[in-house]
CSV table of C-alpha atoms in Angstrom, one decimal:
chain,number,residue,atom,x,y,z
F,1,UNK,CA,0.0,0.0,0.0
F,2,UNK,CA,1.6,3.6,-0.7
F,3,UNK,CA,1.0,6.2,1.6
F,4,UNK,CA,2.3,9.6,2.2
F,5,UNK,CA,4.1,11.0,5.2
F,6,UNK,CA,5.2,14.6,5.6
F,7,UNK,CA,8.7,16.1,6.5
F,8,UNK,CA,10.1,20.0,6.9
F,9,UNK,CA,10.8,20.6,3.2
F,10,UNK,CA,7.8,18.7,2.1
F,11,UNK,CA,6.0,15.4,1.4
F,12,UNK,CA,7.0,12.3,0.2
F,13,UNK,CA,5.5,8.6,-0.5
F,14,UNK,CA,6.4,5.1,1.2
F,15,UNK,CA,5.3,1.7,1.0
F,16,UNK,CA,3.7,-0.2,3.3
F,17,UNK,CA,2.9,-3.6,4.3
F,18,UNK,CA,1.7,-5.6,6.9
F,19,UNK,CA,-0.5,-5.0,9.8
F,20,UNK,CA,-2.1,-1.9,10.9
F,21,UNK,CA,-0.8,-2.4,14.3
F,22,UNK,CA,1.9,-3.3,16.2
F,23,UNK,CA,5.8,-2.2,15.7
F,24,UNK,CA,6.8,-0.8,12.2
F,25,UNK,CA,10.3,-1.3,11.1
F,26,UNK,CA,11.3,2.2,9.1
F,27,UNK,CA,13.7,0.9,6.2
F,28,UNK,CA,16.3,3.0,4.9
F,29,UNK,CA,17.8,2.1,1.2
F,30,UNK,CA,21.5,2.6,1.0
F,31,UNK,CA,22.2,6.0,-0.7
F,32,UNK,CA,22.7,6.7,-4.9
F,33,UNK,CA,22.9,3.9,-6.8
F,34,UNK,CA,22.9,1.3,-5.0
F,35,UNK,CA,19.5,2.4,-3.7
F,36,UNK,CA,18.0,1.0,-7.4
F,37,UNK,CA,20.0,-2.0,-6.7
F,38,UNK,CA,18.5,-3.2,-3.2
F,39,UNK,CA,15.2,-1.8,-3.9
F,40,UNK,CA,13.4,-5.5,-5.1
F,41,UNK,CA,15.2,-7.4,-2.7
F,42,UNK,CA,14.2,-4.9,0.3
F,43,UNK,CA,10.3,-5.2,-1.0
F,44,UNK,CA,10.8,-8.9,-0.6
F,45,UNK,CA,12.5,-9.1,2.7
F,46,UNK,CA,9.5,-6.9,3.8
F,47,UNK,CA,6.9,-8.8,2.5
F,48,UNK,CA,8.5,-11.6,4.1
F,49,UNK,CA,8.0,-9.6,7.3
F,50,UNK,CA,4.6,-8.9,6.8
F,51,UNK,CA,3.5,-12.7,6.5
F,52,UNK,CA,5.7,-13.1,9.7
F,53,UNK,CA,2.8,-10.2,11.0
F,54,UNK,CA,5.4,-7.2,11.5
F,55,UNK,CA,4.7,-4.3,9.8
F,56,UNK,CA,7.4,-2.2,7.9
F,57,UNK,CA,7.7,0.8,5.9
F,58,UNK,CA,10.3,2.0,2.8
F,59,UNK,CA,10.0,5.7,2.1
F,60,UNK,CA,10.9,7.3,-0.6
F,61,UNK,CA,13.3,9.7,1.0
F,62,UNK,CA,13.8,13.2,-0.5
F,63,UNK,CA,15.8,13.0,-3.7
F,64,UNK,CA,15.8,9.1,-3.9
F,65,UNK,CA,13.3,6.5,-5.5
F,66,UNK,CA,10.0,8.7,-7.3
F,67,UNK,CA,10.9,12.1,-4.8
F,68,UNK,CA,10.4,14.9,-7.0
F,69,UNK,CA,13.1,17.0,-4.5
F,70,UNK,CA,16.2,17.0,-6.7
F,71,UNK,CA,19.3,14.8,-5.1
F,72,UNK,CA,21.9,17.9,-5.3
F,73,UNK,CA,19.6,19.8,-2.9
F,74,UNK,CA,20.2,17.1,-0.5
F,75,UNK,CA,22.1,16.9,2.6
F,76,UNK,CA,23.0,13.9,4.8
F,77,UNK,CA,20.6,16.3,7.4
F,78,UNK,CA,18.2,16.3,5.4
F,79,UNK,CA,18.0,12.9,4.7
F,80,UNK,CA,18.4,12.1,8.2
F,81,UNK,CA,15.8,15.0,8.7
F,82,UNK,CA,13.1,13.3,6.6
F,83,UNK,CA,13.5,9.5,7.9
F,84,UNK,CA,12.7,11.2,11.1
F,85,UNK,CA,9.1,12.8,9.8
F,86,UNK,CA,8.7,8.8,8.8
F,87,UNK,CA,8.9,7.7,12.8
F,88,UNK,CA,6.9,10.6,13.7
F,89,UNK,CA,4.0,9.7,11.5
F,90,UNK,CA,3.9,6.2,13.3
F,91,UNK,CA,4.7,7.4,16.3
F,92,UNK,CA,2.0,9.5,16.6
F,93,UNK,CA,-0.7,6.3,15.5
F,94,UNK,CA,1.2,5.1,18.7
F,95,UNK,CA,3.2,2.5,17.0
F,96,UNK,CA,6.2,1.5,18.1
F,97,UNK,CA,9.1,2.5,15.2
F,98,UNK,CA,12.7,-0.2,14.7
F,99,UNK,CA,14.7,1.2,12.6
F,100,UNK,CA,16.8,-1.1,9.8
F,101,UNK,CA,19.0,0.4,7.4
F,102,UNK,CA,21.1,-1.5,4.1
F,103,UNK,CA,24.6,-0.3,3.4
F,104,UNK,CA,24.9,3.5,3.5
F,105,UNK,CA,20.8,3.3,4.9
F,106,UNK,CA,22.3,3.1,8.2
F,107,UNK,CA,23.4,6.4,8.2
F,108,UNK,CA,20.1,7.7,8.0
F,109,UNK,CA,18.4,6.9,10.7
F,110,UNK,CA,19.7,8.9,13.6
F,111,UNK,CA,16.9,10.9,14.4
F,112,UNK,CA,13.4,9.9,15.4
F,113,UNK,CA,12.3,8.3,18.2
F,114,UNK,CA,13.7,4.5,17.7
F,115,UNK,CA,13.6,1.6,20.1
F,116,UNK,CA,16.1,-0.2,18.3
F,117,UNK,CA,18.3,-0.3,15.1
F,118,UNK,CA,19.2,-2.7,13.0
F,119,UNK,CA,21.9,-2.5,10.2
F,120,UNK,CA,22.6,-5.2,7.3
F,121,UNK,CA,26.4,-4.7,6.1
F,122,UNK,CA,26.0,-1.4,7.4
F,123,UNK,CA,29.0,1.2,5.1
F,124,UNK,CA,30.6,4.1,6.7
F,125,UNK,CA,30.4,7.5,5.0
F,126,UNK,CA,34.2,8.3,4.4
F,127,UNK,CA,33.9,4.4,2.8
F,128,UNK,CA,31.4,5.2,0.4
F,129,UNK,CA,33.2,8.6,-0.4
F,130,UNK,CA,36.3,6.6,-0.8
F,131,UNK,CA,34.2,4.6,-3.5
F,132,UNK,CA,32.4,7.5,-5.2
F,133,UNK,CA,35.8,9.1,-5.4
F,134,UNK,CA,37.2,6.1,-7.0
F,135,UNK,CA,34.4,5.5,-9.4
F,136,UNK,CA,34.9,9.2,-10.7
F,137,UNK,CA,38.3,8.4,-10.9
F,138,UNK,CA,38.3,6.0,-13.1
F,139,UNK,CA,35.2,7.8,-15.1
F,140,UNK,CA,37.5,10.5,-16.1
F,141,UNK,CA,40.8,8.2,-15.8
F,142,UNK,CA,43.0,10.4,-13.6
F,143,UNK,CA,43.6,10.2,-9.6
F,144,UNK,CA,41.8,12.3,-7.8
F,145,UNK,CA,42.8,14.0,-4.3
F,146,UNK,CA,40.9,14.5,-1.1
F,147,UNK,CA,38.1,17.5,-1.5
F,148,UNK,CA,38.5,17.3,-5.2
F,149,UNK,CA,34.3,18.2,-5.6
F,150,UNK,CA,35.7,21.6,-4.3
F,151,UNK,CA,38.5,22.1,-6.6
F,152,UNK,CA,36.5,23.1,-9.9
F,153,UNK,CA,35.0,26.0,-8.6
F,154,UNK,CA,35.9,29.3,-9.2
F,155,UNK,CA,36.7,30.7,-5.6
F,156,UNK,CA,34.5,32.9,-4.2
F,157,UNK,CA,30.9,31.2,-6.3
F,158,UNK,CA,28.3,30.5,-3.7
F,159,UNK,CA,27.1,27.9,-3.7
F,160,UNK,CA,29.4,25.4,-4.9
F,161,UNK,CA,28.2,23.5,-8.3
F,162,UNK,CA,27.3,20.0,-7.6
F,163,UNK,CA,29.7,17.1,-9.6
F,164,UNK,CA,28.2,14.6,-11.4
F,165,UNK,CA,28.8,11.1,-10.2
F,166,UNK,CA,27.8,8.1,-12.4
F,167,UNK,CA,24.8,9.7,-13.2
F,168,UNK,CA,23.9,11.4,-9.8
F,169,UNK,CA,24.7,14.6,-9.3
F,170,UNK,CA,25.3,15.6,-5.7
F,171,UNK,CA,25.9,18.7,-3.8
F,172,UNK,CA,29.9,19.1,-2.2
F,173,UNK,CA,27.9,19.6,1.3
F,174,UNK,CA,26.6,16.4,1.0
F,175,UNK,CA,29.9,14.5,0.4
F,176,UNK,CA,31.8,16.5,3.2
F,177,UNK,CA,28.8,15.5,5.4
F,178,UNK,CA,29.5,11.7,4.4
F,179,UNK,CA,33.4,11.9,5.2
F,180,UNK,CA,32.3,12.2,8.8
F,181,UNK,CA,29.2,9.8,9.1
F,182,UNK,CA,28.8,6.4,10.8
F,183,UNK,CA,25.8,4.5,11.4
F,184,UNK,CA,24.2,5.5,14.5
F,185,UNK,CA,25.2,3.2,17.2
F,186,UNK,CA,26.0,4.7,20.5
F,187,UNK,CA,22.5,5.6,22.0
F,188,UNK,CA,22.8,4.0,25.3
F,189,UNK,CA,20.1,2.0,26.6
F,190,UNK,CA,18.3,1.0,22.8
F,191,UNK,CA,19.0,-2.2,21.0
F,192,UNK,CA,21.3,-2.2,18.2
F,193,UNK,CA,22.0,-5.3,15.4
F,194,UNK,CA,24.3,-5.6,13.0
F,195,UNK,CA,24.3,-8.2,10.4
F,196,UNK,CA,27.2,-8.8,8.1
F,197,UNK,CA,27.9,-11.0,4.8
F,198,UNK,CA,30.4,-13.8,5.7
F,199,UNK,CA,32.7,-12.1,3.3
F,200,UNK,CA,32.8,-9.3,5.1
F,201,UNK,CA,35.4,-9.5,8.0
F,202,UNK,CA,33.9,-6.4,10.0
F,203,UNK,CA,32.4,-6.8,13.2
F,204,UNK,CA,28.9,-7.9,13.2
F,205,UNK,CA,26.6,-10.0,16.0
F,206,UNK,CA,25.1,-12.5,13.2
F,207,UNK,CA,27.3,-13.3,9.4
F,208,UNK,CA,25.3,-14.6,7.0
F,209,UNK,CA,26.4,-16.3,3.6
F,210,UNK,CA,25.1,-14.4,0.9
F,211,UNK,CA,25.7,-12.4,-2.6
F,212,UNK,CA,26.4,-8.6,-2.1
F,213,UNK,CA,23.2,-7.6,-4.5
F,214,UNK,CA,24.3,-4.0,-4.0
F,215,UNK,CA,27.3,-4.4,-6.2
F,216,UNK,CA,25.8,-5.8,-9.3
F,217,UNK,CA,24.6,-3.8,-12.0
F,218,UNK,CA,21.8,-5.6,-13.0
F,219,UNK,CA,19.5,-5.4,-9.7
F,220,UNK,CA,19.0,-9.3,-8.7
F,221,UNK,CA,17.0,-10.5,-5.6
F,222,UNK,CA,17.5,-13.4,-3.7
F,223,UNK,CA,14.6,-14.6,-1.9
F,224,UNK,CA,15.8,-17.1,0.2
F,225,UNK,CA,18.4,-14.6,1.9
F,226,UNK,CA,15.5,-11.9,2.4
F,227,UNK,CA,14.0,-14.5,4.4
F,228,UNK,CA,16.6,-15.4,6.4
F,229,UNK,CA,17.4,-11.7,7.0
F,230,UNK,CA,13.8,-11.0,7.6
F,231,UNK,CA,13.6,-13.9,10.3
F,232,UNK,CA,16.6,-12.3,11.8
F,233,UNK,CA,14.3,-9.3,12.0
F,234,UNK,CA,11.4,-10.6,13.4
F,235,UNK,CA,13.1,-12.6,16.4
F,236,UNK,CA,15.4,-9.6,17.3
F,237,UNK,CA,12.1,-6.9,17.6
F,238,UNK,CA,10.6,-10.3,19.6
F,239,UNK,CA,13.2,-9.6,21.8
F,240,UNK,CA,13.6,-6.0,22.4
F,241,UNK,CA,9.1,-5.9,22.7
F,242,UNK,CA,9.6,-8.3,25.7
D,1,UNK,CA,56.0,-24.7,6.9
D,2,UNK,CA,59.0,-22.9,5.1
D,3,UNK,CA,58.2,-19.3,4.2
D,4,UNK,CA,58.1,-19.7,0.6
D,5,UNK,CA,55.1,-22.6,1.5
D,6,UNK,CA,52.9,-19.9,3.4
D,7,UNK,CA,53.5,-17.7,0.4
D,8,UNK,CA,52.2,-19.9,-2.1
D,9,UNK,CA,49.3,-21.1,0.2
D,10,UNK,CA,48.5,-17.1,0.7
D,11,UNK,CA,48.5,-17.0,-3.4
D,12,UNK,CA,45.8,-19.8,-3.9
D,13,UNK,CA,43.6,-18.2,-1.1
D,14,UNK,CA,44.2,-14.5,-2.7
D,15,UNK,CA,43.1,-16.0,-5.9
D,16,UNK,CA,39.8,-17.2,-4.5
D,17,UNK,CA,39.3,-14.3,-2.6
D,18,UNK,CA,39.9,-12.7,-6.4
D,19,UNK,CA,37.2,-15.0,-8.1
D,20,UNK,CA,34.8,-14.5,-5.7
D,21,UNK,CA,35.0,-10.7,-6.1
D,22,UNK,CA,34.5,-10.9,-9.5
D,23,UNK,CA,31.8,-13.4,-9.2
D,24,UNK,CA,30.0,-11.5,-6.9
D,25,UNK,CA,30.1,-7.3,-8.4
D,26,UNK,CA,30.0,-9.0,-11.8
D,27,UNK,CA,27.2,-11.3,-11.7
D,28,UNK,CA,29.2,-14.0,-13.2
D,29,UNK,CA,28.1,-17.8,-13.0
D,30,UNK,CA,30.4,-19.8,-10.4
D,31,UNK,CA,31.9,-21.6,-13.4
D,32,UNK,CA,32.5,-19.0,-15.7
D,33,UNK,CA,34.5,-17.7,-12.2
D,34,UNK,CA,36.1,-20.8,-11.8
D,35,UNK,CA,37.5,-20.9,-15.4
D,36,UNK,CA,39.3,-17.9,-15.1
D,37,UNK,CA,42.9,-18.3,-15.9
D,38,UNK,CA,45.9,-15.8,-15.1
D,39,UNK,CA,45.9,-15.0,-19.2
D,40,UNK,CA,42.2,-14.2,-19.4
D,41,UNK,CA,41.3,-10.3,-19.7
D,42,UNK,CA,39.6,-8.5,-17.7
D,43,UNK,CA,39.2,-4.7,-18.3
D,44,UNK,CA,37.8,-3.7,-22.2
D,45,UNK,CA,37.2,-7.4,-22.5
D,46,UNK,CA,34.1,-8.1,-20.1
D,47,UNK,CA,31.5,-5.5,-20.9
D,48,UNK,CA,30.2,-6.2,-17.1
D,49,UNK,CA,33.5,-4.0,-16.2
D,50,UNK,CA,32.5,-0.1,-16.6
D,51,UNK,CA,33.7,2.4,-14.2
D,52,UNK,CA,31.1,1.6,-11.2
D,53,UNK,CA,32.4,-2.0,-11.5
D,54,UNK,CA,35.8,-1.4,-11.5
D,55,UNK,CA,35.7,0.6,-8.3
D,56,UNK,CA,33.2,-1.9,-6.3
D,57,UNK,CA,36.2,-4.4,-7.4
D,58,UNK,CA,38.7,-2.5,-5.7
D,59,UNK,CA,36.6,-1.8,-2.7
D,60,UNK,CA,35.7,-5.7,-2.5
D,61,UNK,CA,39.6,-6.4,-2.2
D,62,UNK,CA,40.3,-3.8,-0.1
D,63,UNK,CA,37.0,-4.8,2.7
D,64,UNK,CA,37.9,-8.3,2.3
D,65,UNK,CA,41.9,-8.4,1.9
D,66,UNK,CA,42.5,-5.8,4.5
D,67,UNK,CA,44.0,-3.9,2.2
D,68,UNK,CA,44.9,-0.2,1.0
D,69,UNK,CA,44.2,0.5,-2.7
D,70,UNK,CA,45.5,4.1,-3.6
D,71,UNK,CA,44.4,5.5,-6.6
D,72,UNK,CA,47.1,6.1,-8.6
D,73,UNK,CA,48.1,2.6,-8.1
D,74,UNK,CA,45.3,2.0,-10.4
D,75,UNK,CA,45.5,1.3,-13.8
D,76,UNK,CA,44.8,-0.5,-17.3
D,77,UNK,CA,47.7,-2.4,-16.9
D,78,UNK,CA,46.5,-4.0,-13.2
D,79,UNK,CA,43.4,-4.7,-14.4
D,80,UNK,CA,44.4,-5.9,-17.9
D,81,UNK,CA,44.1,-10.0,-17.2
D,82,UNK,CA,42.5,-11.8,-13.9
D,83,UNK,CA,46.7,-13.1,-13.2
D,84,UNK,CA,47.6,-9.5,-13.6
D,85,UNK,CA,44.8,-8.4,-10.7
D,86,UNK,CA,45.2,-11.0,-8.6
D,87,UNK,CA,49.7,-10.5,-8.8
D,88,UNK,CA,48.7,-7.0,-7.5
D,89,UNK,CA,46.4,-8.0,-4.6
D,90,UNK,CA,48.8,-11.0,-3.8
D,91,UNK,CA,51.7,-8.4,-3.2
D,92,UNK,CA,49.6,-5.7,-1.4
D,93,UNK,CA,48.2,-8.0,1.0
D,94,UNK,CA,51.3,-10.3,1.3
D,95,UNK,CA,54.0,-7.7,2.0
């Protein structure tokens, strides 16, 4: 079911599934590309939820998916900013509001009232600069140093002219913001989970054997790894509810 | 174990670690992974292998080799044949 949920700069749609009660788990997409990438596999893994009888939400966050808010007006605020309006919209049905976050998701969902966070391969921002640096690089086939989306503009020009970055074209604010973002772990007192591919030697409670969808240019899904990271769902919010 | 024994043993797990990289950001089957030989090319000659590729490549390496990539270490020649990629990783993560 789509539905519409309302942030500072605006309104923007999500869809939902499962039950009209109970927790909702608020699903952040990792940022840019690899947002198209995960999308089919993220709709499985929360239908999977849904049959399981948790309800879960994936917003279309401001600049990403059908937004109309161009991407290069973005910030890594106002990201964060609009994930937030989607846990106030619950929270004010009285619904309790998980957060879970893919990749780069997990850097969005620091603000709103959450009982708990959970992260699958969760990426740090000055990691997914390093990468977005590196696929410019090899676009244009030269090294590129640190702050280069600064460089090519004339001093003094407010504001600075976004750069183009395999087809996404993003404000220089927002990749400063990234180079000093983590996923949103140290609130003391609320659950937090990450999950990890097997292939993956970071530091993780559960690693699972599966493909990394995000890197393959024609999206996939996998169904029987959404269900397995969707059962890892349910029994960690059956945890943190008792 | 003599040192050269741990070396080559390090090689045949880089080499895997290589294959699997490539299977995995290139959507490739397990066997047309498997049949990769130190001779067959890589960059210009798989169409899977544009820019976005090449860098989750790199970053696969790096996350799961523990190593450092740095850009200007990058380049046709590394990436020209699978034995040519997997020489590079095999002397950044065995140095």
């Amino acid at each position: 079911m789509i539905g519409r949920y309302d942030w500072a700069g605006g309104t923007e749609a999500m869809l939902r599934f499962g039950p009209a009660t109970g927790p909702v788990v608020v699903l952040a997409l990792p940022l840019f590309e690899e947002a198209n990438r995960t999308r089919a596999f993220a709709v499985t893994m929360l239908r999977r939820l849904a049959e399981r009888g948790v309800a879960s939400v994936l917003p279309d966050l401001p600049g990403q998916g059908e937004s109309l808010v161009p991407l290069h007006d973005m910030t890594i605020l106002r990201m964060q900013e609009a994930y937030g309006g989607v846990v106030d919209h619950f929270d004010r049905e009285g619904r309790t509001c998980y957060g879970a976050g893919i990749r780069s998701g997990a850097l969005l969902d620091a603000l709103g009232l959450l009982f708990g966070r959970w992260h699958f391969a969760p990426q740090d921002g000055a990691s997914l600069l390093r990468e977005l640096t590196r696929i410019k690089s090899v676009e244009i086939g030269k090294s590129l140093g640190e702050c280069w989306y600064f460089e090519h503009a004339e001093k003094g020009v407010d504001p600075v002219p976004s750069v183009e970055i395999a087809g996404n074209v993003i404000a220089p604010d927002l990749l400063t913001d990234l180079s000093v973002k983590t996923p949103f772990d140290r609130s003391p007192g609320t659950a937090h989970r990450t999950l990890r591919l097997a292939s993956d030697p970071g530091e993780a409670d559960r690693k699972v054997e599966g493909t990394p969808l995000w890197r393959r240019s024609e999206p996939g899904n996998d169904h029987a790894f959404a269900q397995i990271l969707a059962e890892d769902i349910v029994d960690w919010i059956a945890t943190c509810e008792r | 174990m003599t040192g050269e024994a741990v070396v080559r043993e390090g090689k045949a797990e880089i080499d895997t670690t290589i294959r699997a990289v490539l299977r995995d950001v290139l959507g490739l089957s397990a066997e047309r992974a498997a049949a990769f030989a130190d001779e067959t090319p890589l960059f210009g000659a798989l169409p899977e292998l544009d820019s976005m590729a090449v860098a989750g490549v790199l970053t696969e390496i790096e996350d799961r080799l523990g190593i450092l990539i740095e850009d200007d270490e990058v380049d046709g020649e590394m990436l020209e044949t699978f034995g040519a990629l997997a020489a590079f990783a095999a002397r950044k993560a065995l140095q």
